[in-house]
Amino acid sequence: MFFSIQELEVRKIPFNESFEPGKVDFSGSGLRQTSALTSSGIARLLEDTGGEVRVTGSLRVEVEADCDRCLAVARFLVEQDFDLFYSPAPEVDADEIEIHDSETEMSFYQGEGFDLAEVMRDQILLALPMQRICREDCRGICPLCGANRNETACRCEVKTADDRWGALKGFHASREAKGS
Ligand SMILES: [Zn+2]
Ligand SMILES: [Zn+2]
């Protein structure tokens, strides 16, 4: 669905759209859409702003990515309310752009308007955690043998320059020396 400024000048545009996997372009993001993306809300042109559009609504979608630690599948359910502001792309230097209230998120559009699918893509990417992991306590891949440590308890000893590790070794050594 395309939000045309020309159309927004005469009416608010409500939307209630469902995007099957593949309809929203997630290329380059490492994400795979695994359910229909549903979205509903309304877009309206704000008066006396020179073309500012406010888009409010909610979305729901399931996506998956490769876990950052172990490369297994990491699944995410994104359920998100949004309240977004879109301005015409300024032709002035970037540092002359007026910074709006920090609680509002301002984006820009070029030309005649913008597409709902692009709005959805941006919102989903923003909603995901910085670290995409399959579970909170994912133990990752052993750097020595390559085993997935969630599945296999390998016996590799990771040697690090960490002082705490050295202290622990010293502790064991002294216990043994006492013959306990
Ligand atoms: Zn993982
Ligand atoms: Zn290992």
Tab-separated table of N, CA and C and ligand atoms in Angstrom:
chain	number	residue	atom	x	y	z
A	1	MET	N	0.840	-1.195	0.000
A	1	MET	CA	0.000	0.000	0.000
A	1	MET	C	0.877	1.247	0.000
A	2	PHE	N	0.527	2.169	-0.876
A	2	PHE	CA	1.317	3.387	-1.017
A	2	PHE	C	0.562	4.561	-0.389
A	3	PHE	N	1.239	5.296	0.477
A	3	PHE	CA	0.646	6.505	1.047
A	3	PHE	C	1.005	7.685	0.151
A	4	SER	N	0.036	8.104	-0.638
A	4	SER	CA	0.266	9.205	-1.558
A	4	SER	C	-0.068	10.524	-0.870
A	5	ILE	N	0.856	11.461	-0.949
A	5	ILE	CA	0.629	12.764	-0.319
A	5	ILE	C	-0.588	13.444	-0.928
A	6	GLN	N	-0.721	13.273	-2.232
A	6	GLN	CA	-1.869	13.864	-2.925
A	6	GLN	C	-3.191	13.363	-2.334
A	7	GLU	N	-3.221	12.059	-2.062
A	7	GLU	CA	-4.440	11.474	-1.506
A	7	GLU	C	-4.619	11.886	-0.044
A	8	LEU	N	-3.505	11.940	0.682
A	8	LEU	CA	-3.573	12.322	2.103
A	8	LEU	C	-4.040	13.764	2.279
A	9	GLU	N	-3.869	14.550	1.245
A	9	GLU	CA	-4.322	15.940	1.326
A	9	GLU	C	-5.848	16.029	1.391
A	10	VAL	N	-6.519	14.999	0.893
A	10	VAL	CA	-7.992	15.026	0.925
A	10	VAL	C	-8.610	14.086	1.950
A	11	ARG	N	-7.857	13.078	2.395
A	11	ARG	CA	-8.439	12.178	3.399
A	11	ARG	C	-7.357	11.442	4.185
A	12	LYS	N	-7.767	10.956	5.372
A	12	LYS	CA	-6.904	10.049	6.128
A	12	LYS	C	-6.955	8.687	5.446
A	13	ILE	N	-5.851	7.954	5.501
A	13	ILE	CA	-5.829	6.638	4.864
A	13	ILE	C	-5.695	5.547	5.931
A	14	PRO	N	-6.810	4.841	6.207
A	14	PRO	CA	-6.695	3.703	7.120
A	14	PRO	C	-6.109	2.508	6.378
A	15	PHE	N	-5.435	1.636	7.093
A	15	PHE	CA	-4.916	0.435	6.426
A	15	PHE	C	-5.089	-0.783	7.323
A	16	ASN	N	-5.234	-1.906	6.680
A	16	ASN	CA	-5.378	-3.190	7.354
A	16	ASN	C	-4.822	-4.213	6.376
A	17	GLU	N	-3.514	-4.403	6.439
A	17	GLU	CA	-2.832	-5.156	5.393
A	17	GLU	C	-2.154	-6.392	5.961
A	18	SER	N	-2.116	-7.420	5.138
A	18	SER	CA	-1.387	-8.625	5.480
A	18	SER	C	-0.355	-8.887	4.381
A	19	PHE	N	0.888	-9.068	4.796
A	19	PHE	CA	1.971	-9.333	3.835
A	19	PHE	C	2.454	-10.761	4.013
A	20	GLU	N	2.296	-11.569	2.997
A	20	GLU	CA	2.846	-12.918	3.040
A	20	GLU	C	4.372	-12.831	2.980
A	21	PRO	N	5.079	-13.877	3.488
A	21	PRO	CA	6.539	-13.859	3.400
A	21	PRO	C	6.993	-13.602	1.966
A	22	GLY	N	7.952	-12.710	1.803
A	22	GLY	CA	8.450	-12.382	0.472
A	22	GLY	C	7.929	-11.045	-0.037
A	23	LYS	N	6.814	-10.564	0.556
A	23	LYS	CA	6.230	-9.302	0.091
A	23	LYS	C	6.978	-8.089	0.645
A	24	VAL	N	7.579	-8.272	1.815
A	24	VAL	CA	8.381	-7.197	2.387
A	24	VAL	C	9.839	-7.573	2.186
A	25	ASP	N	10.614	-6.634	1.705
A	25	ASP	CA	12.009	-6.900	1.339
A	25	ASP	C	12.912	-6.852	2.580
A	26	PHE	N	13.348	-8.024	3.034
A	26	PHE	CA	14.267	-8.073	4.169
A	26	PHE	C	15.698	-8.373	3.717
A	27	SER	N	15.966	-8.247	2.435
A	27	SER	CA	17.290	-8.605	1.939
A	27	SER	C	18.361	-7.751	2.608
A	28	GLY	N	19.468	-8.378	2.930
A	28	GLY	CA	20.563	-7.665	3.572
A	28	GLY	C	20.430	-7.551	5.067
A	29	SER	N	19.297	-7.969	5.627
A	29	SER	CA	19.088	-7.813	7.063
A	29	SER	C	19.342	-9.114	7.822
A	30	GLY	N	19.496	-10.218	7.098
A	30	GLY	CA	19.696	-11.500	7.756
A	30	GLY	C	18.417	-12.101	8.322
A	31	LEU	N	17.291	-11.484	8.039
A	31	LEU	CA	16.019	-11.956	8.584
A	31	LEU	C	15.256	-12.784	7.576
A	32	ARG	N	14.515	-13.758	8.095
A	32	ARG	CA	13.578	-14.514	7.266
A	32	ARG	C	12.197	-14.389	7.902
A	33	GLN	N	11.242	-13.987	7.108
A	33	GLN	CA	9.881	-13.834	7.615
A	33	GLN	C	9.214	-15.201	7.608
A	34	THR	N	8.669	-15.643	8.747
A	34	THR	CA	8.119	-16.998	8.831
A	34	THR	C	6.615	-17.028	9.067
A	35	SER	N	5.989	-15.888	9.177
A	35	SER	CA	4.522	-15.857	9.262
A	35	SER	C	4.040	-14.688	8.416
A	36	ALA	N	2.726	-14.624	8.210
A	36	ALA	CA	2.194	-13.430	7.562
A	36	ALA	C	2.443	-12.238	8.479
A	37	LEU	N	2.757	-11.105	7.876
A	37	LEU	CA	2.903	-9.866	8.641
A	37	LEU	C	1.562	-9.141	8.580
A	38	THR	N	0.956	-8.935	9.727
A	38	THR	CA	-0.316	-8.209	9.733
A	38	THR	C	-0.088	-6.819	10.306
A	39	SER	N	-0.749	-5.861	9.729
A	39	SER	CA	-0.593	-4.485	10.192
A	39	SER	C	-1.906	-3.749	10.013
A	40	SER	N	-2.197	-2.868	10.956
A	40	SER	CA	-3.373	-2.022	10.801
A	40	SER	C	-3.104	-0.686	11.464
A	41	GLY	N	-3.789	0.314	10.984
A	41	GLY	CA	-3.588	1.647	11.542
A	41	GLY	C	-4.132	2.702	10.611
A	42	ILE	N	-3.573	3.897	10.738
A	42	ILE	CA	-4.065	5.007	9.917
A	42	ILE	C	-2.918	5.990	9.645
A	43	ALA	N	-2.931	6.540	8.436
A	43	ALA	CA	-1.973	7.574	8.061
A	43	ALA	C	-2.731	8.873	7.829
A	44	ARG	N	-2.185	9.965	8.365
A	44	ARG	CA	-2.845	11.259	8.148
A	44	ARG	C	-1.802	12.342	7.921
A	45	LEU	N	-2.183	13.307	7.133
A	45	LEU	CA	-1.310	14.445	6.870
A	45	LEU	C	-1.542	15.468	7.972
A	46	LEU	N	-0.463	15.983	8.546
A	46	LEU	CA	-0.606	16.978	9.606
A	46	LEU	C	-0.679	18.363	8.985
A	47	GLU	N	-1.665	19.122	9.403
A	47	GLU	CA	-1.875	20.441	8.808
A	47	GLU	C	-0.764	21.412	9.158
A	48	ASP	N	-0.479	22.302	8.248
A	48	ASP	CA	0.498	23.375	8.458
A	48	ASP	C	1.885	22.865	8.844
A	49	THR	N	2.298	21.745	8.307
A	49	THR	CA	3.628	21.222	8.595
A	49	THR	C	4.453	21.109	7.323
A	50	GLY	N	3.894	21.451	6.202
A	50	GLY	CA	4.625	21.353	4.946
A	50	GLY	C	4.796	19.914	4.475
A	51	GLY	N	3.860	19.055	4.834
A	51	GLY	CA	3.896	17.695	4.288
A	51	GLY	C	4.256	16.607	5.276
A	52	GLU	N	4.130	16.893	6.549
A	52	GLU	CA	4.447	15.875	7.551
A	52	GLU	C	3.283	14.887	7.665
A	53	VAL	N	3.648	13.591	7.696
A	53	VAL	CA	2.634	12.540	7.770
A	53	VAL	C	2.836	11.757	9.056
A	54	ARG	N	1.724	11.500	9.763
A	54	ARG	CA	1.791	10.697	10.973
A	54	ARG	C	1.158	9.337	10.696
A	55	VAL	N	1.882	8.268	11.020
A	55	VAL	CA	1.378	6.912	10.806
A	55	VAL	C	1.312	6.223	12.164
A	56	THR	N	0.105	5.860	12.593
A	56	THR	CA	-0.032	5.146	13.861
A	56	THR	C	-0.676	3.787	13.596
A	57	GLY	N	-0.322	2.812	14.395
A	57	GLY	CA	-0.912	1.498	14.210
A	57	GLY	C	-0.155	0.437	14.962
A	58	SER	N	-0.348	-0.806	14.545
A	58	SER	CA	0.338	-1.918	15.178
A	58	SER	C	0.660	-2.975	14.134
A	59	LEU	N	1.625	-3.811	14.458
A	59	LEU	CA	2.004	-4.880	13.536
A	59	LEU	C	2.328	-6.137	14.326
A	60	ARG	N	2.255	-7.254	13.631
A	60	ARG	CA	2.612	-8.529	14.239
A	60	ARG	C	3.221	-9.420	13.171
A	61	VAL	N	4.346	-10.040	13.489
A	61	VAL	CA	5.002	-10.938	12.533
A	61	VAL	C	5.972	-11.846	13.279
A	62	GLU	N	6.196	-13.018	12.730
A	62	GLU	CA	7.238	-13.897	13.253
A	62	GLU	C	8.382	-13.923	12.246
A	63	VAL	N	9.591	-13.747	12.767
A	63	VAL	CA	10.775	-13.782	11.904
A	63	VAL	C	11.822	-14.683	12.548
A	64	GLU	N	12.788	-15.090	11.748
A	64	GLU	CA	13.904	-15.840	12.298
A	64	GLU	C	15.203	-15.373	11.664
A	65	ALA	N	16.295	-15.640	12.382
A	65	ALA	CA	17.631	-15.269	11.918
A	65	ALA	C	18.593	-16.330	12.416
A	66	ASP	N	19.835	-16.285	11.961
A	66	ASP	CA	20.857	-17.173	12.506
A	66	ASP	C	21.323	-16.607	13.838
A	67	CYS	N	21.379	-17.455	14.841
A	67	CYS	CA	21.834	-17.017	16.169
A	67	CYS	C	23.252	-16.441	16.061
A	68	ASP	N	23.466	-15.291	16.669
A	68	ASP	CA	24.770	-14.637	16.626
A	68	ASP	C	25.862	-15.472	17.294
A	69	ARG	N	25.468	-16.349	18.214
A	69	ARG	CA	26.472	-17.127	18.943
A	69	ARG	C	26.673	-18.527	18.397
A	70	CYS	N	25.575	-19.229	18.060
A	70	CYS	CA	25.734	-20.648	17.695
A	70	CYS	C	25.278	-20.949	16.269
A	71	LEU	N	24.706	-19.966	15.571
A	71	LEU	CA	24.267	-20.093	14.176
A	71	LEU	C	23.023	-20.951	14.005
A	72	ALA	N	22.470	-21.480	15.088
A	72	ALA	CA	21.181	-22.179	14.986
A	72	ALA	C	20.095	-21.135	14.743
A	73	VAL	N	18.870	-21.607	14.535
A	73	VAL	CA	17.786	-20.672	14.245
A	73	VAL	C	17.367	-19.926	15.512
A	74	ALA	N	17.295	-18.621	15.407
A	74	ALA	CA	16.788	-17.774	16.489
A	74	ALA	C	15.456	-17.209	16.031
A	75	ARG	N	14.406	-17.456	16.807
A	75	ARG	CA	13.062	-17.025	16.398
A	75	ARG	C	12.601	-15.826	17.215
A	76	PHE	N	11.893	-14.933	16.547
A	76	PHE	CA	11.386	-13.734	17.217
A	76	PHE	C	9.938	-13.476	16.827
A	77	LEU	N	9.141	-13.156	17.825
A	77	LEU	CA	7.788	-12.675	17.579
A	77	LEU	C	7.813	-11.164	17.796
A	78	VAL	N	7.473	-10.430	16.757
A	78	VAL	CA	7.464	-8.967	16.872
A	78	VAL	C	6.009	-8.512	16.927
A	79	GLU	N	5.623	-7.947	18.047
A	79	GLU	CA	4.306	-7.338	18.199
A	79	GLU	C	4.548	-5.929	18.655
A	80	GLN	N	4.181	-4.988	17.812
A	80	GLN	CA	4.669	-3.642	18.025
A	80	GLN	C	3.593	-2.613	17.707
A	81	ASP	N	3.417	-1.667	18.627
A	81	ASP	CA	2.614	-0.483	18.314
A	81	ASP	C	3.574	0.577	17.806
A	82	PHE	N	3.144	1.380	16.878
A	82	PHE	CA	4.037	2.436	16.402
A	82	PHE	C	3.284	3.743	16.207
A	83	ASP	N	4.023	4.821	16.320
A	83	ASP	CA	3.504	6.175	16.158
A	83	ASP	C	4.641	6.951	15.503
A	84	LEU	N	4.568	7.099	14.182
A	84	LEU	CA	5.721	7.562	13.404
A	84	LEU	C	5.412	8.839	12.647
A	85	PHE	N	6.450	9.615	12.452
A	85	PHE	CA	6.310	10.861	11.706
A	85	PHE	C	7.229	10.845	10.498
A	86	TYR	N	6.657	11.175	9.357
A	86	TYR	CA	7.441	11.211	8.113
A	86	TYR	C	7.403	12.616	7.539
A	87	SER	N	8.584	13.127	7.218
A	87	SER	CA	8.696	14.457	6.631
A	87	SER	C	9.244	14.356	5.226
A	88	PRO	N	8.935	15.339	4.390
A	88	PRO	CA	9.585	15.363	3.073
A	88	PRO	C	11.095	15.489	3.276
A	89	ALA	N	11.870	14.761	2.483
A	89	ALA	CA	13.329	14.835	2.601
A	89	ALA	C	13.792	16.269	2.378
A	90	PRO	N	14.572	16.815	3.320
A	90	PRO	CA	15.004	18.214	3.191
A	90	PRO	C	16.064	18.368	2.106
A	91	GLU	N	16.084	19.523	1.502
A	91	GLU	CA	17.095	19.780	0.474
A	91	GLU	C	18.268	20.553	1.047
A	92	VAL	N	18.141	20.933	2.317
A	92	VAL	CA	19.222	21.685	2.961
A	92	VAL	C	20.272	20.731	3.512
A	93	ASP	N	21.367	21.284	4.023
A	93	ASP	CA	22.398	20.463	4.643
A	93	ASP	C	21.825	19.742	5.860
A	94	ALA	N	22.365	18.568	6.107
A	94	ALA	CA	21.828	17.739	7.177
A	94	ALA	C	21.862	18.444	8.534
A	95	ASP	N	22.874	19.256	8.778
A	95	ASP	CA	22.987	19.872	10.109
A	95	ASP	C	22.021	21.042	10.297
A	96	GLU	N	21.298	21.359	9.263
A	96	GLU	CA	20.291	22.409	9.409
A	96	GLU	C	18.911	21.835	9.723
A	97	ILE	N	18.832	20.517	9.712
A	97	ILE	CA	17.538	19.894	10.000
A	97	ILE	C	17.171	20.133	11.458
A	98	GLU	N	15.978	20.585	11.630
A	98	GLU	CA	15.485	20.845	12.973
A	98	GLU	C	15.251	19.506	13.678
A	99	ILE	N	15.799	19.382	14.869
A	99	ILE	CA	15.580	18.145	15.613
A	99	ILE	C	14.282	18.276	16.413
A	100	HIS	N	13.399	17.329	16.193
A	100	HIS	CA	12.113	17.374	16.875
A	100	HIS	C	12.221	16.733	18.258
A	101	ASP	N	11.146	16.801	18.954
A	101	ASP	CA	11.009	16.158	20.255
A	101	ASP	C	11.627	14.759	20.213
A	102	SER	N	12.435	14.437	21.212
A	102	SER	CA	13.164	13.172	21.153
A	102	SER	C	12.243	11.962	21.308
A	103	GLU	N	11.030	12.167	21.762
A	103	GLU	CA	10.129	11.029	21.932
A	103	GLU	C	9.468	10.633	20.617
A	104	THR	N	9.558	11.465	19.621
A	104	THR	CA	8.972	11.105	18.342
A	104	THR	C	10.077	10.615	17.415
A	105	GLU	N	9.706	9.674	16.571
A	105	GLU	CA	10.678	9.167	15.619
A	105	GLU	C	10.385	9.786	14.263
A	106	MET	N	11.368	10.492	13.733
A	106	MET	CA	11.167	11.190	12.468
A	106	MET	C	11.915	10.483	11.350
A	107	SER	N	11.203	10.207	10.283
A	107	SER	CA	11.838	9.659	9.089
A	107	SER	C	11.512	10.577	7.926
A	108	PHE	N	12.136	10.313	6.806
A	108	PHE	CA	11.918	11.159	5.630
A	108	PHE	C	11.409	10.347	4.454
A	109	TYR	N	10.656	10.983	3.606
A	109	TYR	CA	10.233	10.344	2.360
A	109	TYR	C	10.639	11.220	1.192
A	110	GLN	N	10.805	10.562	0.047
A	110	GLN	CA	11.185	11.262	-1.175
A	110	GLN	C	9.984	11.322	-2.107
A	111	GLY	N	9.756	12.441	-2.711
A	111	GLY	CA	8.772	12.507	-3.791
A	111	GLY	C	7.324	12.468	-3.347
A	112	GLU	N	6.559	11.582	-4.014
A	112	GLU	CA	5.088	11.609	-3.909
A	112	GLU	C	4.525	10.958	-2.660
A	113	GLY	N	5.367	10.258	-1.915
A	113	GLY	CA	4.862	9.576	-0.737
A	113	GLY	C	5.758	8.412	-0.366
A	114	PHE	N	5.213	7.430	0.351
A	114	PHE	CA	6.035	6.288	0.757
A	114	PHE	C	5.159	5.052	0.925
A	115	ASP	N	5.820	3.913	1.015
A	115	ASP	CA	5.121	2.639	0.997
A	115	ASP	C	5.012	2.031	2.399
A	116	LEU	N	3.866	1.442	2.679
A	116	LEU	CA	3.660	0.790	3.972
A	116	LEU	C	4.678	-0.324	4.212
A	117	ALA	N	5.028	-1.060	3.168
A	117	ALA	CA	5.973	-2.166	3.329
A	117	ALA	C	7.326	-1.679	3.849
A	118	GLU	N	7.756	-0.502	3.407
A	118	GLU	CA	9.029	0.047	3.884
A	118	GLU	C	8.932	0.448	5.354
A	119	VAL	N	7.768	1.003	5.711
A	119	VAL	CA	7.538	1.361	7.112
A	119	VAL	C	7.635	0.118	7.985
A	120	MET	N	7.009	-0.970	7.533
A	120	MET	CA	7.007	-2.216	8.283
A	120	MET	C	8.421	-2.761	8.450
A	121	ARG	N	9.165	-2.759	7.356
A	121	ARG	CA	10.532	-3.280	7.400
A	121	ARG	C	11.359	-2.529	8.455
A	122	ASP	N	11.302	-1.217	8.415
A	122	ASP	CA	12.086	-0.409	9.348
A	122	ASP	C	11.664	-0.675	10.794
A	123	GLN	N	10.345	-0.773	11.004
A	123	GLN	CA	9.857	-0.992	12.366
A	123	GLN	C	10.289	-2.337	12.920
A	124	ILE	N	10.252	-3.367	12.086
A	124	ILE	CA	10.619	-4.710	12.530
A	124	ILE	C	12.109	-4.748	12.872
A	125	LEU	N	12.928	-4.130	12.046
A	125	LEU	CA	14.364	-4.120	12.313
A	125	LEU	C	14.664	-3.373	13.606
A	126	LEU	N	13.946	-2.280	13.850
A	126	LEU	CA	14.145	-1.518	15.081
A	126	LEU	C	13.691	-2.288	16.305
A	127	ALA	N	12.654	-3.107	16.132
A	127	ALA	CA	12.072	-3.806	17.276
A	127	ALA	C	12.937	-4.971	17.748
A	128	LEU	N	13.788	-5.496	16.875
A	128	LEU	CA	14.592	-6.658	17.238
A	128	LEU	C	15.752	-6.264	18.152
A	129	PRO	N	16.156	-7.183	19.032
A	129	PRO	CA	17.296	-6.877	19.905
A	129	PRO	C	18.580	-6.746	19.093
A	130	MET	N	19.555	-6.010	19.624
A	130	MET	CA	20.846	-5.841	18.958
A	130	MET	C	21.496	-7.197	18.724
A	131	GLN	N	21.442	-8.038	19.754
A	131	GLN	CA	22.018	-9.367	19.635
A	131	GLN	C	20.906	-10.343	19.348
A	132	ARG	N	20.992	-11.019	18.216
A	132	ARG	CA	19.965	-11.996	17.870
A	132	ARG	C	20.449	-13.366	18.334
A	133	ILE	N	19.950	-13.801	19.462
A	133	ILE	CA	20.395	-15.092	19.982
A	133	ILE	C	19.209	-16.029	20.141
A	134	CYS	N	19.493	-17.340	20.020
A	134	CYS	CA	18.425	-18.343	19.992
A	134	CYS	C	17.767	-18.482	21.351
A	135	ARG	N	18.497	-18.223	22.410
A	135	ARG	CA	17.941	-18.224	23.762
A	135	ARG	C	18.894	-17.448	24.654
A	136	GLU	N	18.367	-16.989	25.760
A	136	GLU	CA	19.120	-16.097	26.641
A	136	GLU	C	20.475	-16.693	27.046
A	137	ASP	N	20.480	-17.998	27.322
A	137	ASP	CA	21.704	-18.619	27.841
A	137	ASP	C	22.432	-19.422	26.762
A	138	CYS	N	22.271	-19.025	25.501
A	138	CYS	CA	22.974	-19.736	24.428
A	138	CYS	C	24.471	-19.740	24.724
A	139	ARG	N	25.084	-20.918	24.631
A	139	ARG	CA	26.499	-21.038	24.993
A	139	ARG	C	27.425	-20.932	23.789
A	140	GLY	N	26.829	-20.819	22.613
A	140	GLY	CA	27.638	-20.554	21.426
A	140	GLY	C	28.436	-21.742	20.930
A	141	ILE	N	29.373	-21.432	20.056
A	141	ILE	CA	30.193	-22.466	19.429
A	141	ILE	C	31.578	-22.451	20.050
A	142	CYS	N	32.114	-23.628	20.323
A	142	CYS	CA	33.458	-23.711	20.890
A	142	CYS	C	34.465	-23.198	19.860
A	143	PRO	N	35.291	-22.238	20.225
A	143	PRO	CA	36.244	-21.689	19.260
A	143	PRO	C	37.352	-22.676	18.895
A	144	LEU	N	37.509	-23.736	19.674
A	144	LEU	CA	38.583	-24.695	19.406
A	144	LEU	C	38.129	-25.850	18.524
A	145	CYS	N	37.024	-26.504	18.899
A	145	CYS	CA	36.616	-27.688	18.133
A	145	CYS	C	35.400	-27.430	17.257
A	146	GLY	N	34.731	-26.277	17.418
A	146	GLY	CA	33.606	-25.952	16.566
A	146	GLY	C	32.301	-26.602	16.984
A	147	ALA	N	32.287	-27.291	18.131
A	147	ALA	CA	31.051	-27.933	18.577
A	147	ALA	C	30.050	-26.883	19.054
A	148	ASN	N	28.783	-27.166	18.836
A	148	ASN	CA	27.733	-26.319	19.390
A	148	ASN	C	27.620	-26.687	20.869
A	149	ARG	N	27.980	-25.756	21.725
A	149	ARG	CA	28.053	-26.080	23.142
A	149	ARG	C	26.681	-26.176	23.804
A	150	ASN	N	25.622	-25.859	23.065
A	150	ASN	CA	24.283	-26.120	23.592
A	150	ASN	C	23.967	-27.607	23.485
A	151	GLU	N	24.623	-28.274	22.537
A	151	GLU	CA	24.317	-29.677	22.260
A	151	GLU	C	25.374	-30.624	22.817
A	152	THR	N	26.620	-30.186	22.815
A	152	THR	CA	27.724	-31.043	23.225
A	152	THR	C	28.546	-30.343	24.290
A	153	ALA	N	28.885	-31.050	25.319
A	153	ALA	CA	29.804	-30.491	26.299
A	153	ALA	C	31.198	-30.948	25.902
A	154	CYS	N	31.861	-30.165	25.064
A	154	CYS	CA	33.200	-30.569	24.629
A	154	CYS	C	34.178	-30.335	25.780
A	155	ARG	N	35.336	-30.954	25.685
A	155	ARG	CA	36.279	-30.878	26.795
A	155	ARG	C	37.431	-29.915	26.506
A	156	CYS	N	37.209	-29.063	25.559
A	156	CYS	CA	38.269	-28.126	25.210
A	156	CYS	C	38.510	-27.160	26.366
A	157	GLU	N	39.748	-26.855	26.576
A	157	GLU	CA	40.103	-25.891	27.606
A	157	GLU	C	40.471	-24.598	26.904
A	158	VAL	N	39.679	-23.578	27.111
A	158	VAL	CA	39.960	-22.314	26.441
A	158	VAL	C	41.015	-21.558	27.242
A	159	LYS	N	42.150	-21.347	26.620
A	159	LYS	CA	43.219	-20.613	27.303
A	159	LYS	C	43.068	-19.128	27.006
A	160	THR	N	42.932	-18.363	28.038
A	160	THR	CA	42.813	-16.918	27.855
A	160	THR	C	43.827	-16.227	28.748
A	161	ALA	N	44.012	-14.982	28.480
A	161	ALA	CA	44.942	-14.193	29.283
A	161	ALA	C	44.234	-13.589	30.499
A	162	ASP	N	42.996	-14.040	30.704
A	162	ASP	CA	42.187	-13.499	31.792
A	162	ASP	C	42.811	-13.839	33.150
A	163	ASP	N	43.020	-12.834	33.969
A	163	ASP	CA	43.645	-13.023	35.275
A	163	ASP	C	42.826	-13.927	36.193
A	164	ARG	N	41.508	-13.805	36.073
A	164	ARG	CA	40.652	-14.602	36.953
A	164	ARG	C	40.874	-16.084	36.702
A	165	TRP	N	41.108	-16.436	35.448
A	165	TRP	CA	41.353	-17.824	35.077
A	165	TRP	C	42.643	-18.305	35.735
A	166	GLY	N	43.662	-17.480	35.679
A	166	GLY	CA	44.938	-17.824	36.283
A	166	GLY	C	44.797	-18.004	37.791
A	167	ALA	N	44.016	-17.118	38.406
A	167	ALA	CA	43.820	-17.190	39.843
A	167	ALA	C	43.140	-18.498	40.214
A	168	LEU	N	42.193	-18.916	39.391
A	168	LEU	CA	41.461	-20.154	39.643
A	168	LEU	C	42.406	-21.345	39.569
A	169	LYS	N	43.283	-21.335	38.607
A	169	LYS	CA	44.254	-22.419	38.442
A	169	LYS	C	45.169	-22.507	39.657
A	170	GLY	N	45.599	-21.320	40.095
A	170	GLY	CA	46.467	-21.265	41.255
A	170	GLY	C	45.775	-21.847	42.477
A	171	PHE	N	44.500	-21.558	42.591
A	171	PHE	CA	43.703	-22.053	43.699
A	171	PHE	C	43.687	-23.584	43.702
A	172	HIS	N	43.442	-24.167	42.505
A	172	HIS	CA	43.409	-25.631	42.400
A	172	HIS	C	44.772	-26.212	42.776
A	173	ALA	N	45.815	-25.584	42.278
A	173	ALA	CA	47.162	-26.083	42.520
A	173	ALA	C	47.465	-26.122	44.025
A	174	SER	N	47.076	-25.047	44.731
A	174	SER	CA	47.403	-24.994	46.142
A	174	SER	C	46.606	-26.044	46.928
A	175	ARG	N	45.371	-26.302	46.470
A	175	ARG	CA	44.564	-27.331	47.127
A	175	ARG	C	45.214	-28.693	46.972
A	176	GLU	N	45.729	-28.945	45.757
A	176	GLU	CA	46.365	-30.237	45.506
A	176	GLU	C	47.640	-30.388	46.329
A	177	ALA	N	48.354	-29.273	46.439
A	177	ALA	CA	49.609	-29.299	47.174
A	177	ALA	C	49.377	-29.687	48.637
A	178	LYS	N	48.217	-29.284	49.153
A	178	LYS	CA	47.908	-29.626	50.547
A	178	LYS	C	47.486	-31.080	50.699
A	179	GLY	N	47.308	-31.744	49.544
A	179	GLY	CA	46.957	-33.150	49.568
A	179	GLY	C	45.550	-33.408	50.066
A	180	SER	N	44.626	-32.510	49.756
A	180	SER	CA	43.257	-32.685	50.239
A	180	SER	C	42.490	-33.705	49.417
B	1	ZN	ZN	22.418	-19.800	19.853
B	2	ZN	ZN	35.467	-27.626	21.977
